[in-house]
C-alpha positions as a LaTeX table, in Angstrom:
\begin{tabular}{lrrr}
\hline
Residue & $x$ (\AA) & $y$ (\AA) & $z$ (\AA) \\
\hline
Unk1 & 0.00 & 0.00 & 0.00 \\
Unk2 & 1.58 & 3.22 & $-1.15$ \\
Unk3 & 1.89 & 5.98 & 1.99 \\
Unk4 & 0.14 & 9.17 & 1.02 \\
Unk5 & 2.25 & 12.22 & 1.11 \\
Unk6 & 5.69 & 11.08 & 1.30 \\
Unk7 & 5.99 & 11.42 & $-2.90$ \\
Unk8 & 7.05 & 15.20 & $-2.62$ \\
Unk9 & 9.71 & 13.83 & $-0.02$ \\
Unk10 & 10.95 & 12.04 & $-2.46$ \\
Unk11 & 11.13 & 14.38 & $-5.30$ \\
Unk12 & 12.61 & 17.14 & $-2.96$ \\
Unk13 & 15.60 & 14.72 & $-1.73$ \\
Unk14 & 16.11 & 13.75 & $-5.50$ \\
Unk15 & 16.14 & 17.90 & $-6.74$ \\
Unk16 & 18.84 & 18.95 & $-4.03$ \\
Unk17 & 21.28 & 15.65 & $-4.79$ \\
Unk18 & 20.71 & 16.21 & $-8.58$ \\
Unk19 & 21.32 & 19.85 & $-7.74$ \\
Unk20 & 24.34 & 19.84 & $-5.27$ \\
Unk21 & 27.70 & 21.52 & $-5.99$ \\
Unk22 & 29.90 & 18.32 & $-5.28$ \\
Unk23 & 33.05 & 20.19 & $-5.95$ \\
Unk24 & 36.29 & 19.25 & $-4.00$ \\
Unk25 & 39.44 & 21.31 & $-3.67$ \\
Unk26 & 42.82 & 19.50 & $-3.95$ \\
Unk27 & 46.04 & 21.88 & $-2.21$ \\
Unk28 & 48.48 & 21.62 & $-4.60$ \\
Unk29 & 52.11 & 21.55 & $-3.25$ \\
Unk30 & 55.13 & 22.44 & $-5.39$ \\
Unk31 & 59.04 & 22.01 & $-4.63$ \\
Unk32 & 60.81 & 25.31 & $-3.23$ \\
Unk33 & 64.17 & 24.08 & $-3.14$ \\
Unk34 & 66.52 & 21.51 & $-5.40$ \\
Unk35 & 67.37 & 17.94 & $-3.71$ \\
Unk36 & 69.49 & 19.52 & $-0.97$ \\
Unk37 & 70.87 & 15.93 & 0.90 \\
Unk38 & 73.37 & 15.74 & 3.63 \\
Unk39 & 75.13 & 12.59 & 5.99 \\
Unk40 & 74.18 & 11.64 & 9.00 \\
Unk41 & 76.97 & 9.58 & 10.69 \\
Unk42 & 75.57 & 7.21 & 13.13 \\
Unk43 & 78.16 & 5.66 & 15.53 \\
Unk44 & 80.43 & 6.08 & 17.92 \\
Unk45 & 80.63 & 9.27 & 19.14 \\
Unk46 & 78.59 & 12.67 & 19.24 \\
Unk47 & 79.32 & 14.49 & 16.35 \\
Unk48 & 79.23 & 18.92 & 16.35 \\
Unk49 & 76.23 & 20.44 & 15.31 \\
Unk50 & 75.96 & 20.37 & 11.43 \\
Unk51 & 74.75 & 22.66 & 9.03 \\
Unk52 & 73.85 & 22.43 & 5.11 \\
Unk53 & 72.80 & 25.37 & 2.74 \\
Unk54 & 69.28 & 24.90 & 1.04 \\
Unk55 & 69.53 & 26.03 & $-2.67$ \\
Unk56 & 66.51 & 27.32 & $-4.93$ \\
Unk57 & 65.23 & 24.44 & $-7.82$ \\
Unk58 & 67.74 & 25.69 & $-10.15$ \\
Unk59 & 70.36 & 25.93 & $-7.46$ \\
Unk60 & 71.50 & 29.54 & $-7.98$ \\
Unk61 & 69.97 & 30.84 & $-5.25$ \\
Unk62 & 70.67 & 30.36 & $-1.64$ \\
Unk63 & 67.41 & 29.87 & 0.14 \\
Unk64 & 67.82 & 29.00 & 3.80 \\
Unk65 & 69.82 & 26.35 & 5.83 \\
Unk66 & 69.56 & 23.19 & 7.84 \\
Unk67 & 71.32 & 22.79 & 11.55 \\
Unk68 & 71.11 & 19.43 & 13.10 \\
Unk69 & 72.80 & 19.07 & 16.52 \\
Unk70 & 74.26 & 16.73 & 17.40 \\
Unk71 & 75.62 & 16.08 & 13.99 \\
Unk72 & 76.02 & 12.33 & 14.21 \\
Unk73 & 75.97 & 10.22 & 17.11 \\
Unk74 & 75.70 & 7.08 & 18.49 \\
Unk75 & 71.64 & 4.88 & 18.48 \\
Unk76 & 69.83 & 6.36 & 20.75 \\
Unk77 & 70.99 & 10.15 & 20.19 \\
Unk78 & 68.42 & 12.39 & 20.41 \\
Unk79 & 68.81 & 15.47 & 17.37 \\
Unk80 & 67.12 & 18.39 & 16.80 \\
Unk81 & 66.71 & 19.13 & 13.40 \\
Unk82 & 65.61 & 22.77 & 12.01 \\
Unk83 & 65.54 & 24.62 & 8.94 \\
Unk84 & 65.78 & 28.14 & 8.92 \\
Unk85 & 64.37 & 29.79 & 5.57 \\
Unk86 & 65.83 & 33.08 & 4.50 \\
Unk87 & 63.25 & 36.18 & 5.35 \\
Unk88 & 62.62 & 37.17 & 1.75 \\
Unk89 & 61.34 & 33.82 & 0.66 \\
Unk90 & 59.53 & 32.54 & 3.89 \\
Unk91 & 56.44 & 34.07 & 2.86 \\
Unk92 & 56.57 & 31.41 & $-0.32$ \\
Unk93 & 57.71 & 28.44 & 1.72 \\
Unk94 & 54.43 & 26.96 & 3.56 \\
Unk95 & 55.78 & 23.23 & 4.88 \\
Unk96 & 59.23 & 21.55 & 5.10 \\
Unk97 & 59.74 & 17.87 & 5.64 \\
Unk98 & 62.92 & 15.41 & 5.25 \\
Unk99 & 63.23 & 12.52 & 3.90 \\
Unk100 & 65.31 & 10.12 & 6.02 \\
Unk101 & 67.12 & 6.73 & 3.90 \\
Unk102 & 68.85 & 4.86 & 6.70 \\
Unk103 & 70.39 & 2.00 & 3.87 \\
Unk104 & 69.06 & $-1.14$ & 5.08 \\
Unk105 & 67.13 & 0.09 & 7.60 \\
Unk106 & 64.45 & 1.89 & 4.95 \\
Unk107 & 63.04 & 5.35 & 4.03 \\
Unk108 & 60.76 & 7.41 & 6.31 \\
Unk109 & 59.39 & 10.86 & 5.18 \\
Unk110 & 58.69 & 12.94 & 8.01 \\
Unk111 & 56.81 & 16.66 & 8.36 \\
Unk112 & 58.21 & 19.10 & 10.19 \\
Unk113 & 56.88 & 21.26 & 12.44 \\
Unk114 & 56.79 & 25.08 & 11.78 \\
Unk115 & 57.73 & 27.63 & 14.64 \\
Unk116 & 54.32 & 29.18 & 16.14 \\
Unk117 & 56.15 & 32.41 & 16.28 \\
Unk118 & 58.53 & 32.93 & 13.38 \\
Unk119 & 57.60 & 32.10 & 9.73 \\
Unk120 & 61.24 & 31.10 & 9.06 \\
Unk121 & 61.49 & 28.22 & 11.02 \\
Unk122 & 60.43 & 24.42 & 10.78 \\
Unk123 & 62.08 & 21.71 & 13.23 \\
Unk124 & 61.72 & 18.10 & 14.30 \\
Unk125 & 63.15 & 16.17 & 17.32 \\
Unk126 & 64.90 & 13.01 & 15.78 \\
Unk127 & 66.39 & 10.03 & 17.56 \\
Unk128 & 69.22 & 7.68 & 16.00 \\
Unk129 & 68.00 & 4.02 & 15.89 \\
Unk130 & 70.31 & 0.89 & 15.73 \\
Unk131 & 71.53 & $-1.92$ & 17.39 \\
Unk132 & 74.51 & $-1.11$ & 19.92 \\
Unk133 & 77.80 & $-0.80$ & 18.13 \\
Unk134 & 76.27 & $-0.34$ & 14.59 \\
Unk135 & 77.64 & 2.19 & 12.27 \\
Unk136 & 76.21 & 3.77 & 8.84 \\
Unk137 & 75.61 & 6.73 & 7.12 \\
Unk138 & 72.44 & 8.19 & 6.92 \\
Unk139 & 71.24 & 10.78 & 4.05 \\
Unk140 & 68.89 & 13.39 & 4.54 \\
Unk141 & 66.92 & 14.98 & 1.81 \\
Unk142 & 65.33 & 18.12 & 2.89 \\
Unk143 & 62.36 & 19.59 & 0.96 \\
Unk144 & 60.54 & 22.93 & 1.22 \\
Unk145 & 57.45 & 23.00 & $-0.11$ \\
Unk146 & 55.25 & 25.95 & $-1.75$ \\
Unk147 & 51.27 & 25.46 & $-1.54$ \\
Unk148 & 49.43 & 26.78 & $-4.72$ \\
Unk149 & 46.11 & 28.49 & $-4.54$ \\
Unk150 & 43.54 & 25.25 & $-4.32$ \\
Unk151 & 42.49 & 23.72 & $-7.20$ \\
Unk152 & 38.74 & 23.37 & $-7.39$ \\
Unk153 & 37.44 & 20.35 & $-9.59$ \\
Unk154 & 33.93 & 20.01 & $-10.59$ \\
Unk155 & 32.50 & 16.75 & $-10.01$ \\
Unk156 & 28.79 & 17.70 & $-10.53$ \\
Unk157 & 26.96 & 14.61 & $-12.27$ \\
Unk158 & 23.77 & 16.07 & $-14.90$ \\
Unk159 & 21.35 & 14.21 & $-15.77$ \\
\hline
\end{tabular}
């Protein structure tokens, strides 16, 4: 037995889905800075604090730098890692991460975490991981990245 009045229910629910903006936005993220890499000894003893210069795409430009103290150290070391953009390009630079290949041990990509009260600055605690006594060389690839204006994509089905 059909229910009365529950037909323009229907039809309503059916004219807003046919008529709903279903559009998603997508951010965009572009490189800043060329594959700047450095080493990461991990061993025997604490290494100085040690510092790499992050170069535009092109690498003309000089476009901020990396510390990481210690420098190298033994498993277990704990290392702060930070990348300080210059000022007349952190306005451009909206995320930083690094991507971490330990050899055997694998890739990780990890984000890190911008300052809360200067622009210029992203950093990340880091700890060295191994078995006692084991050497290698790590390689860090630090990568600035630039987020574009979303892009909006139209996914509106007609019928």
């Amino acid at each position: 037995m059909k229910r009365p009045g529950h037909g323009w229910v229907f039809a309503l629910a059916a004219g807003l889905l046919l008529g709903a903006d279903c559009s998603s936005s997508e951010e965009v993220r572009e490189r800043f800075n060329q594959d700047d890499t450095f080493e990461v000894s991990v061993g025997e003893e604490i290494l100085p604090t040690a510092e790499a210069t992050l170069s535009s795409t092109t690498g003309s430009v000089e476009v901020g730098l990396i510390t990481l103290d210690p420098g190298g150290g033994p498993p277990g070391t704990l290392h702060t890692l930070e990348v300080w953009v210059d000022a007349e390009y952190a306005g451009e630079v909206d995320a930083a991460s690094v991507v971490i290949d330990s050899g055997e041990r694998g890739e990780r990509t990890l984000e890190l975490v911008p300052d809360s009260a200067d622009e210029r600055l992203y950093w990340i605690e880091l700890q060295s991981v191994g078995d006692e006594g084991e050497t290698r060389t790590d390689v860090f690839n630090l990568q600035l990245w630039s987020t574009e204006e979303p892009v909006v994509t139209d996914e509106t089905d007609e019928a």
